[in-house]
Tab-separated table of C-alpha atoms in Angstrom:
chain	number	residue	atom	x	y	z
A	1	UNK	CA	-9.618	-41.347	-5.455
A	2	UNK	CA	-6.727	-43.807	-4.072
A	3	UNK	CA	-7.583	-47.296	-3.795
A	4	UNK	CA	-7.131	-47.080	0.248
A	5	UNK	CA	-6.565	-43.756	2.783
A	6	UNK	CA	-2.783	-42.762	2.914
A	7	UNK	CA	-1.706	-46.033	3.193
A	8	UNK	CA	-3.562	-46.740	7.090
A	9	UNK	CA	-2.174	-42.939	7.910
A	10	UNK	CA	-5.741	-42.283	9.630
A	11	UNK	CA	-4.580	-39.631	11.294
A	12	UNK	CA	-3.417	-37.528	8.044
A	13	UNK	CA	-6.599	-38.700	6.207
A	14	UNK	CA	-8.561	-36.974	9.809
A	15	UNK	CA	-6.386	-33.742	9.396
A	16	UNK	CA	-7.049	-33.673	5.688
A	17	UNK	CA	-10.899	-33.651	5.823
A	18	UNK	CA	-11.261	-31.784	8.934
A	19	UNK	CA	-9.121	-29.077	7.406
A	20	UNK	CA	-11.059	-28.999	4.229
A	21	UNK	CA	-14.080	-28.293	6.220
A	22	UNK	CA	-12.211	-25.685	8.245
A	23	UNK	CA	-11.736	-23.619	5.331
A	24	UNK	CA	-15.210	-23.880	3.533
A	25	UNK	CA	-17.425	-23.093	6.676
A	26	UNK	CA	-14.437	-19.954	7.814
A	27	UNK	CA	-14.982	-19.150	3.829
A	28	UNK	CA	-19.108	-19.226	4.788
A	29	UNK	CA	-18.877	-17.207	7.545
A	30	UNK	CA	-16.698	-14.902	6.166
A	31	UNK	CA	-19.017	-14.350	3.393
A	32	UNK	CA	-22.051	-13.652	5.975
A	33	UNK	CA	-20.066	-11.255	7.529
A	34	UNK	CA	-19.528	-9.655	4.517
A	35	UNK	CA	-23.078	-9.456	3.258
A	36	UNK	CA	-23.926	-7.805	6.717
A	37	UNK	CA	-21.724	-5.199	6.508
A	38	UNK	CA	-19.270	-5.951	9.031
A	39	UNK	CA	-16.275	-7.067	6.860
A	40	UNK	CA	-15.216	-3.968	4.330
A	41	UNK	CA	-13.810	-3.764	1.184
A	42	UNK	CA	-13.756	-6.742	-0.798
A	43	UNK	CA	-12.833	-10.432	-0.736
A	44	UNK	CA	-11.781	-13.875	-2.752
A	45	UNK	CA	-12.981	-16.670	-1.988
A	46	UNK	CA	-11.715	-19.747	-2.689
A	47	UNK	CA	-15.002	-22.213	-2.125
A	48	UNK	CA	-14.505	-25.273	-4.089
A	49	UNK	CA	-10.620	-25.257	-4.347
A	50	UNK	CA	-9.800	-26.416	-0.440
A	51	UNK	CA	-8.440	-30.251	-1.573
A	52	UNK	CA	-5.522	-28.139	-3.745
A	53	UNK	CA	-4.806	-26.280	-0.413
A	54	UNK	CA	-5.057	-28.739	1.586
A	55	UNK	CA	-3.207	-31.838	-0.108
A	56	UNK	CA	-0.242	-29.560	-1.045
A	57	UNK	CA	0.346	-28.768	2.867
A	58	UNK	CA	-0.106	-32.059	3.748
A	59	UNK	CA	3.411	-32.786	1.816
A	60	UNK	CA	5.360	-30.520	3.087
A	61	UNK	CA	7.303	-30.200	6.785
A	62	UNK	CA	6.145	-27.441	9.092
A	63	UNK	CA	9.426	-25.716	8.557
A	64	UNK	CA	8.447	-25.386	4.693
A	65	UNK	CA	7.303	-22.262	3.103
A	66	UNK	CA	4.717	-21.391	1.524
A	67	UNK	CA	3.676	-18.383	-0.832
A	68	UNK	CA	0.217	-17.394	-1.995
A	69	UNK	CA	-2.435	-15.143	-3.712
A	70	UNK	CA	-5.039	-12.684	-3.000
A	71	UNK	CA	-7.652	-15.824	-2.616
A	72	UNK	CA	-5.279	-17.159	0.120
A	73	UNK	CA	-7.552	-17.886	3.167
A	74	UNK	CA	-7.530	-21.459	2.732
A	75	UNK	CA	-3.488	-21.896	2.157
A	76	UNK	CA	-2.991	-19.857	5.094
A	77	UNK	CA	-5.154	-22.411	7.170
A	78	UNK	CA	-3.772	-25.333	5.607
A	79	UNK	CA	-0.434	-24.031	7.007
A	80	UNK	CA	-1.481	-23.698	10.649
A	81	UNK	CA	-2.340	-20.144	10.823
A	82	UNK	CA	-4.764	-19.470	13.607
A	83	UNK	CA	-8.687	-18.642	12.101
A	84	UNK	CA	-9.666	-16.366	15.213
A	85	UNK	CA	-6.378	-14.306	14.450
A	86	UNK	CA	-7.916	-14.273	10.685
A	87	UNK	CA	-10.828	-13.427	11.306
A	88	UNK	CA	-10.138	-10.488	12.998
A	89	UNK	CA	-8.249	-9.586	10.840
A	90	UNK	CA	-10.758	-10.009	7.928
A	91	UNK	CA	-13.107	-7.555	10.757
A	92	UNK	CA	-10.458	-4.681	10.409
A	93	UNK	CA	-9.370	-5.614	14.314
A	94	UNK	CA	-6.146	-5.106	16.251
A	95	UNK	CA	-6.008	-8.881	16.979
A	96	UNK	CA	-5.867	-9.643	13.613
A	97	UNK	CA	-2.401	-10.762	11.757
A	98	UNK	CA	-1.849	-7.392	10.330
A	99	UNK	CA	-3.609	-5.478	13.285
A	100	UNK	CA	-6.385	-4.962	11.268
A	101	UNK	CA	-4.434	-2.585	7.936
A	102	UNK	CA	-4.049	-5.455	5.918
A	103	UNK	CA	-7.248	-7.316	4.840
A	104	UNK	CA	-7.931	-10.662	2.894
A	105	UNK	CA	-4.873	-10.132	0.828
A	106	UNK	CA	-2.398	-9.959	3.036
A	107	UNK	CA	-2.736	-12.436	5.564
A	108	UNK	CA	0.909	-13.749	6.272
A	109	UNK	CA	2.384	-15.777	9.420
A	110	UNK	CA	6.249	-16.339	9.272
A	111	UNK	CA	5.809	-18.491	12.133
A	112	UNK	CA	3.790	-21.361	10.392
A	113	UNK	CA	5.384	-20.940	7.029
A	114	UNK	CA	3.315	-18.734	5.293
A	115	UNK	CA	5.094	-16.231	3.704
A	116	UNK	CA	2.020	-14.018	2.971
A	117	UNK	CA	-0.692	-13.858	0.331
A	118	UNK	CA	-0.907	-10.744	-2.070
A	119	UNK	CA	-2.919	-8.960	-4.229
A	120	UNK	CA	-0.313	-9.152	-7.363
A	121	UNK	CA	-0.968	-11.385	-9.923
A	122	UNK	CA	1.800	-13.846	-10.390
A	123	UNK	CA	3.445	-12.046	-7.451
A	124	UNK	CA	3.879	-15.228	-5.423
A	125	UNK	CA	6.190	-16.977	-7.702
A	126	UNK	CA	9.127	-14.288	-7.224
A	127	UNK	CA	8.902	-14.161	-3.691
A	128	UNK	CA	8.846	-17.743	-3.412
A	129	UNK	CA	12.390	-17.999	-5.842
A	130	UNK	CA	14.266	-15.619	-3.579
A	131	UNK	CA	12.948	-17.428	-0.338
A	132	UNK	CA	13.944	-21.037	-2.053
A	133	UNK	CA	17.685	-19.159	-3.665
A	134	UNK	CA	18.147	-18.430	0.007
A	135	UNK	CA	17.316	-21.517	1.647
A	136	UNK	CA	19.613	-23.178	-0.973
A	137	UNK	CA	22.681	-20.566	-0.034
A	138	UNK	CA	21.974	-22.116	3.528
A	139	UNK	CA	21.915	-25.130	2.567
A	140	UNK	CA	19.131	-26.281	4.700
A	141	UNK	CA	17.031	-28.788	3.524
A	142	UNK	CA	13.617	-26.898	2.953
A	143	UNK	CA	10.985	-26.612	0.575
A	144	UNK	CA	8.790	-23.160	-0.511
A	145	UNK	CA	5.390	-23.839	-2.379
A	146	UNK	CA	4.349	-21.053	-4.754
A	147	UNK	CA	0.812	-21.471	-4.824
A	148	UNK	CA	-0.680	-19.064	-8.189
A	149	UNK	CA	-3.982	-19.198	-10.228
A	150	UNK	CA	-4.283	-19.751	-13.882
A	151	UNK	CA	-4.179	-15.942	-14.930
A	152	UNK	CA	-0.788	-15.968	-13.459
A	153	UNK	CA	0.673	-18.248	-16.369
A	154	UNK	CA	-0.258	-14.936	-18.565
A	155	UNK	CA	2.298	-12.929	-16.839
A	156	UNK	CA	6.267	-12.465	-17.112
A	157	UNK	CA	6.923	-13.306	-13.393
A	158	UNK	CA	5.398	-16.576	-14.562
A	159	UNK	CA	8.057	-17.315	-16.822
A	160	UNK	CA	11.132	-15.436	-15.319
A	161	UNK	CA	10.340	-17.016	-11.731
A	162	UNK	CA	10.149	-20.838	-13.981
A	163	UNK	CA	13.280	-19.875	-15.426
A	164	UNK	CA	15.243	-18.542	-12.796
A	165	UNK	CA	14.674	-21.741	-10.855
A	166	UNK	CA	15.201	-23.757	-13.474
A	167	UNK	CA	18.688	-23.094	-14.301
A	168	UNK	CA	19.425	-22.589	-10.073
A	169	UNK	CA	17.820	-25.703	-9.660
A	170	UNK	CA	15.908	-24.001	-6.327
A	171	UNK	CA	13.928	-26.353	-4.078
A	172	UNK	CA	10.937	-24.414	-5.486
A	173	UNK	CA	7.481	-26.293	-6.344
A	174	UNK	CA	5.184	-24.384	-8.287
A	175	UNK	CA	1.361	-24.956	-7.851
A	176	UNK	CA	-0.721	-23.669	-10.510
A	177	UNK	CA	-4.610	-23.430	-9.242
A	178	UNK	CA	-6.291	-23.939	-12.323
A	179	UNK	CA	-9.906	-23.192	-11.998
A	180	UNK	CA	-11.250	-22.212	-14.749
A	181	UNK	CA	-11.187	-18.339	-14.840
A	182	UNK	CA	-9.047	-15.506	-14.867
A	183	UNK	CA	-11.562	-12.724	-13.582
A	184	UNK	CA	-13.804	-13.486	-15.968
A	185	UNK	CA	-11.447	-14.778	-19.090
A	186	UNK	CA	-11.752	-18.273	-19.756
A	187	UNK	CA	-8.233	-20.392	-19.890
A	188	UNK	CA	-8.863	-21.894	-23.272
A	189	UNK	CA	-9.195	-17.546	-25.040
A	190	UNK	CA	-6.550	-16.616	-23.164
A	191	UNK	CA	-4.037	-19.431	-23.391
A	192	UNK	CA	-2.259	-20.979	-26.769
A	193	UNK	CA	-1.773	-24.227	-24.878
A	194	UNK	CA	-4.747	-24.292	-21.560
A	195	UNK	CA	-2.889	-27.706	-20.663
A	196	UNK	CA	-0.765	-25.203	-18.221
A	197	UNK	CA	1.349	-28.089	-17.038
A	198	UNK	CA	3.560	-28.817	-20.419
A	199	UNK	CA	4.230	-24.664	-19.955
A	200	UNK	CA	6.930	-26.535	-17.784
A	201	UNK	CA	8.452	-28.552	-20.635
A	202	UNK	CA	10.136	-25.128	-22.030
A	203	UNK	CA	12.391	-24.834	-19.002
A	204	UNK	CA	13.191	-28.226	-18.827
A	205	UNK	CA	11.694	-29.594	-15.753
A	206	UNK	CA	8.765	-31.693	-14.837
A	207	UNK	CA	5.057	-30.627	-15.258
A	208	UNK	CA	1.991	-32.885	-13.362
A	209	UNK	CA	-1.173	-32.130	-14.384
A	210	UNK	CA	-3.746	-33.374	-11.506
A	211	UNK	CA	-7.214	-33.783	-10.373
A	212	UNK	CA	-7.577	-30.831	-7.948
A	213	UNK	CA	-11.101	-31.999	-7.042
A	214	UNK	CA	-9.331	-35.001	-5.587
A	215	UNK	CA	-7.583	-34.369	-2.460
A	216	UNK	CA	-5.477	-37.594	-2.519
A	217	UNK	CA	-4.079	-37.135	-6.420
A	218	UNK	CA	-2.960	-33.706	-5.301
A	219	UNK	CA	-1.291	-35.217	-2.407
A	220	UNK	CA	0.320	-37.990	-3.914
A	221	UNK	CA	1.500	-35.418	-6.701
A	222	UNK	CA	3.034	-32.767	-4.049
A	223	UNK	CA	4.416	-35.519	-2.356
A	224	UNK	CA	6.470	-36.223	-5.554
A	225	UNK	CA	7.174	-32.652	-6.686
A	226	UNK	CA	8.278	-32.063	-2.866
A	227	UNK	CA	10.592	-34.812	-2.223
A	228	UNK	CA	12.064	-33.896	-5.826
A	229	UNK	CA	12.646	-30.251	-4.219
A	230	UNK	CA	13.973	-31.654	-1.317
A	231	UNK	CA	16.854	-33.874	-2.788
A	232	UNK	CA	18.245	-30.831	-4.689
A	233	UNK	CA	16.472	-31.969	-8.222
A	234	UNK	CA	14.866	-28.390	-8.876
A	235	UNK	CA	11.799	-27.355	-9.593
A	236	UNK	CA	8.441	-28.969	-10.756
A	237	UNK	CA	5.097	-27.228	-12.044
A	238	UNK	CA	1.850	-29.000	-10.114
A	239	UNK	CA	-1.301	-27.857	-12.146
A	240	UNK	CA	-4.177	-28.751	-10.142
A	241	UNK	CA	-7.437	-29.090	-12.667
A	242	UNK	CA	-10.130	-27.014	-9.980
A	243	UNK	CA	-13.023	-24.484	-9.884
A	244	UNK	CA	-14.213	-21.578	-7.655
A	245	UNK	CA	-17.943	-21.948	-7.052
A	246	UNK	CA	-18.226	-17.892	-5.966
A	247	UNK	CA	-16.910	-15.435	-9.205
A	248	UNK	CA	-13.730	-13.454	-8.857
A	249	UNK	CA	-14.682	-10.983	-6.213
A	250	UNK	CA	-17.735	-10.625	-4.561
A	251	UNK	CA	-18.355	-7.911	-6.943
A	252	UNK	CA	-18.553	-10.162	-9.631
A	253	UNK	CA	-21.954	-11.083	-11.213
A	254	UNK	CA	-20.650	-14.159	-13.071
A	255	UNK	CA	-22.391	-13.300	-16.701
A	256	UNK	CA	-19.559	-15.590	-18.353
A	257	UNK	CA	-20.676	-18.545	-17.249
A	258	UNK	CA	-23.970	-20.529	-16.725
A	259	UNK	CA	-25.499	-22.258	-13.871
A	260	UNK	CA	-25.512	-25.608	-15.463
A	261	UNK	CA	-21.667	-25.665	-15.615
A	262	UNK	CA	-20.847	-24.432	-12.012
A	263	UNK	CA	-23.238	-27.181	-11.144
A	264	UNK	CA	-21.907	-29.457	-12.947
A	265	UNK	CA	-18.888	-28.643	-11.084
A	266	UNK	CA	-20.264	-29.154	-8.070
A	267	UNK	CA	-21.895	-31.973	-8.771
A	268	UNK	CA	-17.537	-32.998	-7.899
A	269	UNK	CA	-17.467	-31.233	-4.481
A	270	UNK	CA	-14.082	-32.096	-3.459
A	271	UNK	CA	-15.188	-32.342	0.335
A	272	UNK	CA	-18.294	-34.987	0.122
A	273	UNK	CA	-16.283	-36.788	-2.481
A	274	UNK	CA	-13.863	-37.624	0.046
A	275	UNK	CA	-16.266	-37.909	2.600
A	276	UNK	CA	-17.421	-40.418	0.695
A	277	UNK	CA	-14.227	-42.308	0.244
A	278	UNK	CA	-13.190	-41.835	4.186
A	279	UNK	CA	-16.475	-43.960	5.116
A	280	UNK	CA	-15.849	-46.511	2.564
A	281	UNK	CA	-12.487	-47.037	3.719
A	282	UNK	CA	-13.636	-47.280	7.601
A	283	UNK	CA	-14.049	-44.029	8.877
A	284	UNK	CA	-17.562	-43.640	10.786
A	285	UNK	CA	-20.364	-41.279	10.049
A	286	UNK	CA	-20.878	-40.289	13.265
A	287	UNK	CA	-16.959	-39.802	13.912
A	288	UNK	CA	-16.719	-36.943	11.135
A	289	UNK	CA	-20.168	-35.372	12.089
A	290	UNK	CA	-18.555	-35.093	15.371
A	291	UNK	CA	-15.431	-33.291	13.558
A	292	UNK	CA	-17.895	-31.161	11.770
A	293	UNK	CA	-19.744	-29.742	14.426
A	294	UNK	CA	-16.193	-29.254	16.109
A	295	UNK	CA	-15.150	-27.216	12.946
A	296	UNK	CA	-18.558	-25.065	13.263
A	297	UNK	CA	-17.865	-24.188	16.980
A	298	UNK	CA	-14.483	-23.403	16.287
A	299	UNK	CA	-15.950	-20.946	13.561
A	300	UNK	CA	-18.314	-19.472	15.504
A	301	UNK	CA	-15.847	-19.112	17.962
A	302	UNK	CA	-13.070	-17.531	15.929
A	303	UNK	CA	-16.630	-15.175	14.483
A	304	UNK	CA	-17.032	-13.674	18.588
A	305	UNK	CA	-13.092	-13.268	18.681
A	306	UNK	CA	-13.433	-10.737	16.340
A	307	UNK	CA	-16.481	-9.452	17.343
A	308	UNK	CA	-15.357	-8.779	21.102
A	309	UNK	CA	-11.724	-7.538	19.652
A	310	UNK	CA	-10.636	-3.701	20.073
A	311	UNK	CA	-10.921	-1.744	17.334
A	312	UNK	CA	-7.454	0.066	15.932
A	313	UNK	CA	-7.023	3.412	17.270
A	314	UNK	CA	-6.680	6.299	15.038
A	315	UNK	CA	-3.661	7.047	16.523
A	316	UNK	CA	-1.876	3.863	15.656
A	317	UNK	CA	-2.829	4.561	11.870
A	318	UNK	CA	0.942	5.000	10.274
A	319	UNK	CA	2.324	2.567	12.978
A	320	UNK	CA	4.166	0.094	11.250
A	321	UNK	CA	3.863	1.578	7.846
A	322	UNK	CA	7.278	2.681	8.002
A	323	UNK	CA	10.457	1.053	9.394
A	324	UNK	CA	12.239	2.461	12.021
C-alpha cells in the first residue's frame, strides 16, 4: 500500500472502499440467490478481484468507456451502474438492464460508460478498439478500458486488438485480470512467458505489471496508463497480479487447486487490507462500519427490487431480438 490515502483525497479513498464492499456483498447475495434457486442458469463471480475493478474506474472520467467480460458484475458497479437494476436482471425480471433476456453476461449501461460485458473470451478487447478508433476520429478526448482475464492473452483478438492499437495509437488501455486460472488451466502450462505484461513489449508500447490485491498500486498504475491514453500516446497493457476465491463457474468443483493456496490467497483480501490502511491513515472504525451496514441495506434493498419486479411476459419474448 501507498505511504498515505490519495494524497488527503478522503473522499476518493471513501468511494474506493465503499465500492469494494458494494461488489463483494451484491457478489454474496447473488450467490444465495443462486443456491436457492431463484437466479437460473449460471454465473461468474468475481470475489477477490474488486480492488482491480475498482482502482481502474477510479482513473478514469465518467464520460470514459469501459468494456468487460462474462465475470463483469463488479466493473459494471465500479462504473455507476445501478445494483437494483442488476439484480433484477440477474432474477430474469423486466426491470432488469436487459429486461430480464440477458443474464450475468450481458449486463451493459451506455449511460455510465459501460459498454457491456460478454460471454466471449477476449471479446472485450475488439469492441473496446473500435469504440477508442472512433472516439479518436472525433477527436474527443476520451478513454475506453478493456478489462480481460488471463485466458484472453491465449487468443488472436488478444494480439490483433494490441496490434491494431498499437500502430493507430488509440486511447485504448488494456487491463489484463490476471488471477490465476483460465477455467481450470493454470497461467504458467498455458503461457511461454506467464509475466503477461512484457506480451506488450512485441507491439511496442508500455506493459505495468501490478499488485491487483492492492487497490492503490492499481490506481496509481491506471492513473498512468490513462493519462498516457488521454494525451494521444496510445495504448498501454495494465496486468493486475489477482485471484478469484469462487472457481470458474459455479459449476466448477475446483479439483486443480488446493485449499491451502486459495487461503493463502486470502490470507491478502484486498478489502481488509485496505481497511486496514484507511484506519491507519485516519479513517474511523466506526465511520466505515457505518458505510458497511449502508452497503448491506442497499443490498438487501436492491435483493426485494427484484423480488417485487414483474416477471417478462411471454408475449414480449422476441421483443427486441430483432431491429426494426
Amino acid at each position: 500500500m501507498g505511504t498515505q490515502v490519495l494524497g488527503g483525497d478522503r473522499a476518493l479513498a471513501r468511494w474506493m472502499y465503499e465500492t469494494m464492499v458494494l461488489i463483494r456483498r451484491f457478489e454474496e447475495a447473488a450467490e444465495r440467490l443462486f443456491y436457492a434457486g431463484r437466479i437460473h442458469g449460471t454465473m461468474h463471480l468475481y470475489i477477490g478481484q474488486e480492488a482491480v475493478a475498482v482502482g481502474v474506474c477510479a482513473a478514469l472520467e465518467p464520460s470514459d468507456y469501459i468494456t468487460s467480460t462474462h465475470r463483469g458484475h463488479g466493473h459494471a458497479i465500479a462504473k455507476g451502474q445501478d445494483v437494483n437494476r442488476m439484480m433484477a436482471e440477474l432474477m430474469g425480471k423486466v426491470s432488469g438492464y436487459c429486461r430480464g433476456k440477458g443474464g450475468s453476461m450481458h449486463i451493459a449501461d451506455i449511460e455510465v460508460g459501460n459498454l457491456g460485458a460478454n460471454g466471449i473470451v477476449a471479446g472485450s478487447l475488439g469492441i473496446a478498439c473500435g469504440a477508442a478508433l472512433a472516439l479518436k476520429m472525433q477527436e474527443r478526448a476520451q478513454v475506453v478500458v478493456a478489462f480481460f482475464g488471463d485466458g484472453a492473452v491465449h487468443e488472436g483478438d488478444f494480439h490483433e486488438a494490441l496490434n491494431l492499437a498499437a500502430i493507430w495509437r488509440l486511447p485504448v488501455v488494456f487491463v489484463c485480470e490476471n488471477n490465476q486460472y483460465g477455467m481450470s488451466a493454470p497461467v504458467e502450462r498455458m503461457l511461454g512467458n506467464p509475466r503477461i505484461h512484457e506480451h506488450a513489449h512485441a507491439y511496442g508500447i508500455p506493459g505495468l505489471r501490478v499488485d491487483g490485491c492492492d487497490v492503490l498500486a492499481v490506481y496509481e498504475a491506471a492513473r498512468q496508463a490513462v493519462d498516457r491514453a488521454r494525451q494521444g500516446e496510445g495504448p498501454t497493457l495494465v496486468e493486475a497480479v489477482t485471484y478469484r476465491y469462487r472457481g470458474h463457474s459455479r459449476s466448477d468443483a475446483q479439483r486443480y487447486r488446493t485449499r491451502e493456496e486459495v487461503e493463502r490467497w486470502k490470507a491478502r483480501d484486498p478489502i481488509p487490507a485496505f481497511r486496514r490502511h484507511l484506519e491507519a491513515h485516519g479513517f474511523e472504525a466506526k465511520e466505515l462500519d457505518a458505510l458497511e451496514a449502508d452497503v448491506m441495506q442497499r443490498i438487501d434493498a436492491a435483493v426485494r427490487y427484484a423480488e417485487e419486479s414483474p416477471e417478462p411476459d411471454a408475449a414480449d419474448l422476441l421483443a427486441d431480438v430483432y431491429a426494426e
